[in-house]
Each structure stands twice: as C-alpha cells, then as structure tokens.
C-alpha cells in the first residue's frame, strides 16, 4: 500500500518522460485498486501498461470487498499479479486458489503474472525445486500448459522480498532454468516463448547482473519502482539485456 493521487501522477509522469523510445522492453505498473482508473487515464496512448496487484477468483456475486477480473479489464487493466508471496504468506492463499485466480484472469482477457517462490526455511531445507514445482503444477493441472501462451512467470524468493537480500545472479538463474525446464518437458515451444521475471529486491545496483543471466527475462520490481530514477535505471538494464 503505497502512493497517493498526487504522488502517483508525479511518478508516472517521470517514468514516461524518462522512457527511451528505442528501448525494446514492455513496462507494466501495478497500482493499488483505488488508483487503477487514474493510472489508466494518465498513461493512455503511451507505452506503459497498467495491471492490478490481485484479483478475485470468482467472476462476480456477493463477495464484498473483492474485485473480479472483468472489472479490472473494464477499467483498462491488461495484466494482473496472482500468487504474490505476500498474498500467499499473509492471507494464506494456497496453490488451488492461486490457480483459480490465474484461470479467472485468463477468462476475462487479462495476462496473469504468476508468482512462485520459496521461504528461507524451504531453501535451507533444499526444498526450493519441490516448492516451486508444486506451485507451478497446480496451475498447469487446472489450465493446461497451453494457457501459459498468455501468461508471465515470476520467481519471487520469499526470503528476498522486502528484506534487502537478493538471490545472486547464479541462484536466480538456477531457479529460472528449472522453471523453463519444467515447462519444456511439456511443451518445448512454450518454454522458449514464455517470459520468466525475477522478483526479489531488484534494484538499479543489481539489475544488470540479474538480467545478464540467460533465463532471466526481466524483473518484477517492488520498492525500487517507487523511485522514477531507480526504476528508469532498471529499465535501462533490461533494455541492454534485450
């Protein structure tokens, strides 16, 4: 929960002003629900798309406080994050619910950004691959591998979210390669085309090294996105990678 109408307007204006037209990258911002319409209006006609931070798994009905995928599409969103580590950890969203949110997003024409990742305890117990495979397979089992033609994957090591700790480029690459390999086992073409983002404390100082890894296709940026200058440098690093 960050931002205000005034702060968002200034931030988005700075982002657009510093975005180089020659950069061959896609950029999506994910404001809180209450600012989505403002962001869509401010960015209309530009290169920056707008997505939501979460979505309800239901298509509509008496679910007070929830926002369904059709509503997000209606206000101009193109993307939505599902399975973010904070949703899994703080709100106890399990793999089955995340898979339903993924399905609901696709059903309304949104591009889901599916987040997967392990806790520090799981990593130290050498369970990283088992945890990530379980999270990924829950979605594949429900929607099929072909559904990833309209989706993005993001590896979010929970131990690196908001802690200042970052997976080394080699650690990130190992997990990204595992994810791509698991998809390749089902569909080689899908494995080549899917984008897998890294989402653990990406910042200007480490973006270039992370994006230099062959299976790291970009970043799911958290706190660093609240600074236009910091985010612009991350975008520049992504542009070089591509």
Short mmCIF file of C-alpha atoms in Angstrom, two decimals:
data_model
loop_
_atom_site.label_atom_id
_atom_site.label_comp_id
_atom_site.label_asym_id
_atom_site.label_seq_id
_atom_site.Cartn_x
_atom_site.Cartn_y
_atom_site.Cartn_z
CA UNK A 1 0.00 0.00 0.00
CA UNK A 2 1.95 2.92 -1.35
CA UNK A 3 1.17 6.15 -3.13
CA UNK A 4 -1.48 8.86 -3.40
CA UNK A 5 -3.15 10.51 -6.38
CA UNK A 6 -0.63 13.34 -6.40
CA UNK A 7 2.39 11.10 -5.83
CA UNK A 8 1.26 8.64 -8.49
CA UNK A 9 0.74 11.38 -11.06
CA UNK A 10 4.24 12.71 -10.47
CA UNK A 11 5.80 9.25 -10.53
CA UNK A 12 4.05 8.15 -13.73
CA UNK A 13 4.89 11.43 -15.46
CA UNK A 14 8.56 10.96 -14.56
CA UNK A 15 8.52 7.36 -15.77
CA UNK A 16 7.03 8.32 -19.13
CA UNK A 17 9.41 11.22 -19.58
CA UNK A 18 12.48 9.04 -18.97
CA UNK A 19 11.35 6.09 -21.08
CA UNK A 20 13.56 5.89 -24.16
CA UNK A 21 11.58 5.14 -27.35
CA UNK A 22 14.33 2.84 -28.63
CA UNK A 23 14.17 0.54 -25.61
CA UNK A 24 12.71 -2.81 -26.77
CA UNK A 25 11.01 -3.60 -23.48
CA UNK A 26 7.50 -3.93 -22.08
CA UNK A 27 6.63 -2.00 -18.92
CA UNK A 28 3.61 -2.54 -16.69
CA UNK A 29 2.79 -0.68 -13.47
CA UNK A 30 0.60 -2.22 -10.76
CA UNK A 31 -1.04 0.46 -8.58
CA UNK A 32 -3.48 -0.28 -5.73
CA UNK A 33 -7.08 -0.85 -6.82
CA UNK A 34 -8.30 2.65 -5.95
CA UNK A 35 -5.75 4.27 -8.29
CA UNK A 36 -6.15 1.99 -11.31
CA UNK A 37 -8.51 4.27 -13.25
CA UNK A 38 -6.23 7.26 -12.61
CA UNK A 39 -3.21 5.34 -13.88
CA UNK A 40 -5.04 4.13 -17.00
CA UNK A 41 -6.11 7.71 -17.77
CA UNK A 42 -2.65 9.17 -17.17
CA UNK A 43 -0.90 6.53 -19.30
CA UNK A 44 -3.45 6.31 -22.11
CA UNK A 45 -1.79 6.18 -25.52
CA UNK A 46 1.67 5.61 -24.09
CA UNK A 47 3.96 2.61 -23.81
CA UNK A 48 3.31 1.81 -20.15
CA UNK A 49 0.50 -0.66 -19.45
CA UNK A 50 -1.46 -0.98 -16.22
CA UNK A 51 -2.12 -4.09 -14.15
CA UNK A 52 -3.68 -4.94 -10.78
CA UNK A 53 -1.95 -6.36 -7.73
CA UNK A 54 -4.56 -9.07 -7.15
CA UNK A 55 -7.90 -10.41 -8.40
CA UNK A 56 -10.83 -12.37 -7.01
CA UNK A 57 -11.16 -15.96 -8.18
CA UNK A 58 -14.93 -15.52 -8.54
CA UNK A 59 -16.50 -14.00 -11.65
CA UNK A 60 -18.99 -11.89 -9.70
CA UNK A 61 -21.60 -12.02 -6.96
CA UNK A 62 -21.84 -11.30 -3.23
CA UNK A 63 -18.15 -11.13 -2.34
CA UNK A 64 -17.94 -7.80 -0.52
CA UNK A 65 -14.58 -6.09 -0.85
CA UNK A 66 -13.41 -8.23 -3.76
CA UNK A 67 -12.70 -7.15 -7.35
CA UNK A 68 -13.23 -9.58 -10.22
CA UNK A 69 -11.21 -9.91 -13.41
CA UNK A 70 -13.96 -8.48 -15.63
CA UNK A 71 -13.95 -5.29 -13.52
CA UNK A 72 -10.20 -4.93 -13.90
CA UNK A 73 -10.50 -5.39 -17.65
CA UNK A 74 -13.36 -2.88 -17.72
CA UNK A 75 -11.26 -0.10 -16.16
CA UNK A 76 -8.39 -0.67 -18.60
CA UNK A 77 -6.06 -3.19 -16.97
CA UNK A 78 -4.14 -5.58 -19.20
CA UNK A 79 -2.26 -7.58 -16.54
CA UNK A 80 -2.77 -8.87 -13.00
CA UNK A 81 -0.46 -10.40 -10.41
CA UNK A 82 -1.56 -13.76 -8.96
CA UNK A 83 0.11 -15.70 -6.18
CA UNK A 84 2.31 -12.88 -4.91
CA UNK A 85 4.33 -14.03 -1.92
CA UNK A 86 2.57 -11.59 0.41
CA UNK A 87 -0.83 -12.93 -0.67
CA UNK A 88 0.33 -16.50 -0.02
CA UNK A 89 2.03 -15.68 3.28
CA UNK A 90 -0.18 -13.01 4.88
CA UNK A 91 -3.57 -14.08 3.52
CA UNK A 92 -2.89 -17.82 3.37
CA UNK A 93 -3.72 -18.21 -0.32
CA UNK A 94 -2.99 -21.79 -1.30
CA UNK A 95 -1.96 -23.20 -4.68
CA UNK A 96 -5.52 -24.13 -5.60
CA UNK A 97 -6.81 -20.60 -5.02
CA UNK A 98 -3.92 -19.10 -6.98
CA UNK A 99 -4.73 -21.46 -9.86
CA UNK A 100 -8.35 -20.30 -9.80
CA UNK A 101 -7.26 -16.67 -9.89
CA UNK A 102 -5.00 -17.48 -12.84
CA UNK A 103 -7.96 -19.07 -14.64
CA UNK A 104 -10.27 -16.15 -13.85
CA UNK A 105 -7.71 -13.69 -15.21
CA UNK A 106 -7.32 -15.53 -18.49
CA UNK A 107 -11.08 -15.89 -18.78
CA UNK A 108 -11.50 -12.12 -18.81
CA UNK A 109 -8.65 -11.46 -21.21
CA UNK A 110 -6.07 -10.36 -18.65
CA UNK A 111 -2.45 -11.51 -18.68
CA UNK A 112 -1.69 -13.15 -15.33
CA UNK A 113 1.75 -12.75 -13.80
CA UNK A 114 2.09 -15.98 -11.82
CA UNK A 115 4.44 -15.65 -8.85
CA UNK A 116 6.20 -18.67 -7.37
CA UNK A 117 8.88 -18.86 -4.71
CA UNK A 118 10.19 -20.47 -1.56
CA UNK A 119 10.72 -19.30 2.02
CA UNK A 120 14.12 -19.19 3.69
CA UNK A 121 13.32 -22.35 5.67
CA UNK A 122 12.37 -24.16 2.47
CA UNK A 123 15.54 -23.05 0.71
CA UNK A 124 17.74 -24.11 3.61
CA UNK A 125 15.99 -27.49 3.63
CA UNK A 126 16.82 -27.90 -0.09
CA UNK A 127 13.11 -27.81 -0.96
CA UNK A 128 13.26 -24.92 -3.46
CA UNK A 129 12.58 -27.01 -6.56
CA UNK A 130 9.88 -29.09 -4.88
CA UNK A 131 8.01 -26.00 -3.68
CA UNK A 132 8.22 -24.19 -7.00
CA UNK A 133 7.24 -27.30 -8.94
CA UNK A 134 4.17 -27.73 -6.72
CA UNK A 135 3.11 -24.11 -7.20
CA UNK A 136 3.59 -24.25 -10.97
CA UNK A 137 2.00 -27.67 -11.42
CA UNK A 138 -1.17 -26.56 -9.62
CA UNK A 139 -1.81 -24.08 -12.41
CA UNK A 140 -0.78 -26.43 -15.19
CA UNK A 141 -3.09 -29.14 -13.82
CA UNK A 142 -6.06 -26.78 -13.82
CA UNK A 143 -5.43 -24.79 -17.00
CA UNK A 144 -3.07 -26.85 -19.12
CA UNK A 145 0.38 -25.91 -20.37
CA UNK A 146 -1.14 -24.09 -23.36
CA UNK A 147 -2.54 -21.43 -21.02
CA UNK A 148 0.99 -20.09 -20.49
CA UNK A 149 0.96 -18.70 -24.03
CA UNK A 150 -0.94 -15.76 -22.48
CA UNK A 151 0.85 -15.59 -19.13
CA UNK A 152 4.10 -14.49 -17.49
CA UNK A 153 6.03 -16.30 -14.74
CA UNK A 154 7.83 -14.56 -11.90
CA UNK A 155 10.26 -16.17 -9.47
CA UNK A 156 9.89 -14.48 -6.09
CA UNK A 157 12.20 -15.91 -3.43
CA UNK A 158 10.18 -15.05 -0.32
CA UNK A 159 13.38 -14.65 1.70
CA UNK A 160 14.39 -11.77 -0.59
CA UNK A 161 11.12 -9.82 -0.55
CA UNK A 162 11.43 -6.57 1.39
CA UNK A 163 14.48 -7.84 3.26
CA UNK A 164 17.19 -6.20 1.19
CA UNK A 165 18.56 -9.67 0.48
CA UNK A 166 18.77 -10.68 -3.15
CA UNK A 167 19.38 -14.02 -4.78
CA UNK A 168 22.72 -14.00 -6.54
CA UNK A 169 22.51 -13.98 -10.34
CA UNK A 170 23.56 -17.63 -10.27
CA UNK A 171 20.86 -18.56 -7.71
CA UNK A 172 18.22 -16.77 -9.76
CA UNK A 173 19.41 -18.41 -12.96
CA UNK A 174 19.28 -21.87 -11.41
CA UNK A 175 15.62 -21.48 -10.45
CA UNK A 176 14.66 -19.81 -13.72
CA UNK A 177 16.32 -22.64 -15.64
CA UNK A 178 14.43 -25.16 -13.52
CA UNK A 179 11.13 -23.43 -14.29
CA UNK A 180 11.85 -23.26 -18.00
CA UNK A 181 12.93 -26.90 -18.00
CA UNK A 182 9.73 -27.98 -16.26
CA UNK A 183 7.69 -26.21 -18.93
CA UNK A 184 9.91 -27.58 -21.69
CA UNK A 185 9.16 -31.12 -20.54
CA UNK A 186 5.55 -30.47 -21.53
CA UNK A 187 5.94 -28.04 -24.43
CA UNK A 188 9.31 -27.01 -25.88
CA UNK A 189 7.85 -24.12 -27.87
CA UNK A 190 6.16 -22.71 -24.77
CA UNK A 191 9.43 -22.90 -22.84
CA UNK A 192 11.15 -20.79 -25.50
CA UNK A 193 8.49 -18.10 -25.66
CA UNK A 194 7.47 -17.64 -22.02
CA UNK A 195 8.98 -14.76 -20.09
CA UNK A 196 10.25 -15.53 -16.60
CA UNK A 197 10.86 -12.50 -14.38
CA UNK A 198 12.94 -12.25 -11.22
CA UNK A 199 11.16 -10.60 -8.30
CA UNK A 200 13.35 -10.44 -5.22
CA UNK A 201 14.62 -6.95 -4.29
CA UNK A 202 15.55 -5.91 -7.83
CA UNK A 203 17.23 -2.52 -7.84
CA UNK A 204 19.46 -0.41 -10.06
CA UNK A 205 22.61 -1.80 -8.47
CA UNK A 206 21.88 -5.46 -9.25
CA UNK A 207 19.56 -5.35 -12.27
CA UNK A 208 22.24 -5.62 -14.94
CA UNK A 209 23.84 -8.67 -13.33
CA UNK A 210 20.49 -10.40 -12.83
CA UNK A 211 19.28 -9.64 -16.35
CA UNK A 212 22.52 -10.93 -17.85
CA UNK A 213 21.50 -14.47 -16.91
CA UNK A 214 20.18 -16.43 -19.91
CA UNK A 215 16.86 -17.44 -18.35
CA UNK A 216 16.09 -14.17 -16.52
CA UNK A 217 13.88 -12.21 -18.90
CA UNK A 218 13.17 -9.16 -16.75
CA UNK A 219 12.12 -8.04 -13.30
CA UNK A 220 9.05 -7.85 -11.09
CA UNK A 221 10.16 -4.73 -9.26
CA UNK A 222 8.94 -3.86 -5.78
CA UNK A 223 10.16 -0.96 -3.66
CA UNK A 224 12.58 0.32 -6.30
CA UNK A 225 9.62 1.12 -8.57
CA UNK A 226 8.59 3.91 -6.19
CA UNK A 227 11.59 5.97 -7.39
CA UNK A 228 11.37 7.11 -11.01
CA UNK A 229 15.15 7.43 -11.23
CA UNK A 230 15.78 3.98 -9.77
CA UNK A 231 13.14 2.37 -11.96
CA UNK A 232 14.47 4.10 -15.06
CA UNK A 233 17.90 2.59 -14.42
CA UNK A 234 16.35 -0.85 -14.05
CA UNK A 235 14.54 -0.34 -17.36
CA UNK A 236 17.84 0.68 -18.98
CA UNK A 237 19.43 -2.55 -17.73
CA UNK A 238 16.53 -4.57 -19.15
CA UNK A 239 16.88 -2.79 -22.49
CA UNK A 240 20.55 -3.80 -22.72
CA UNK A 241 19.65 -7.41 -21.91
CA UNK A 242 17.24 -7.45 -24.84
#
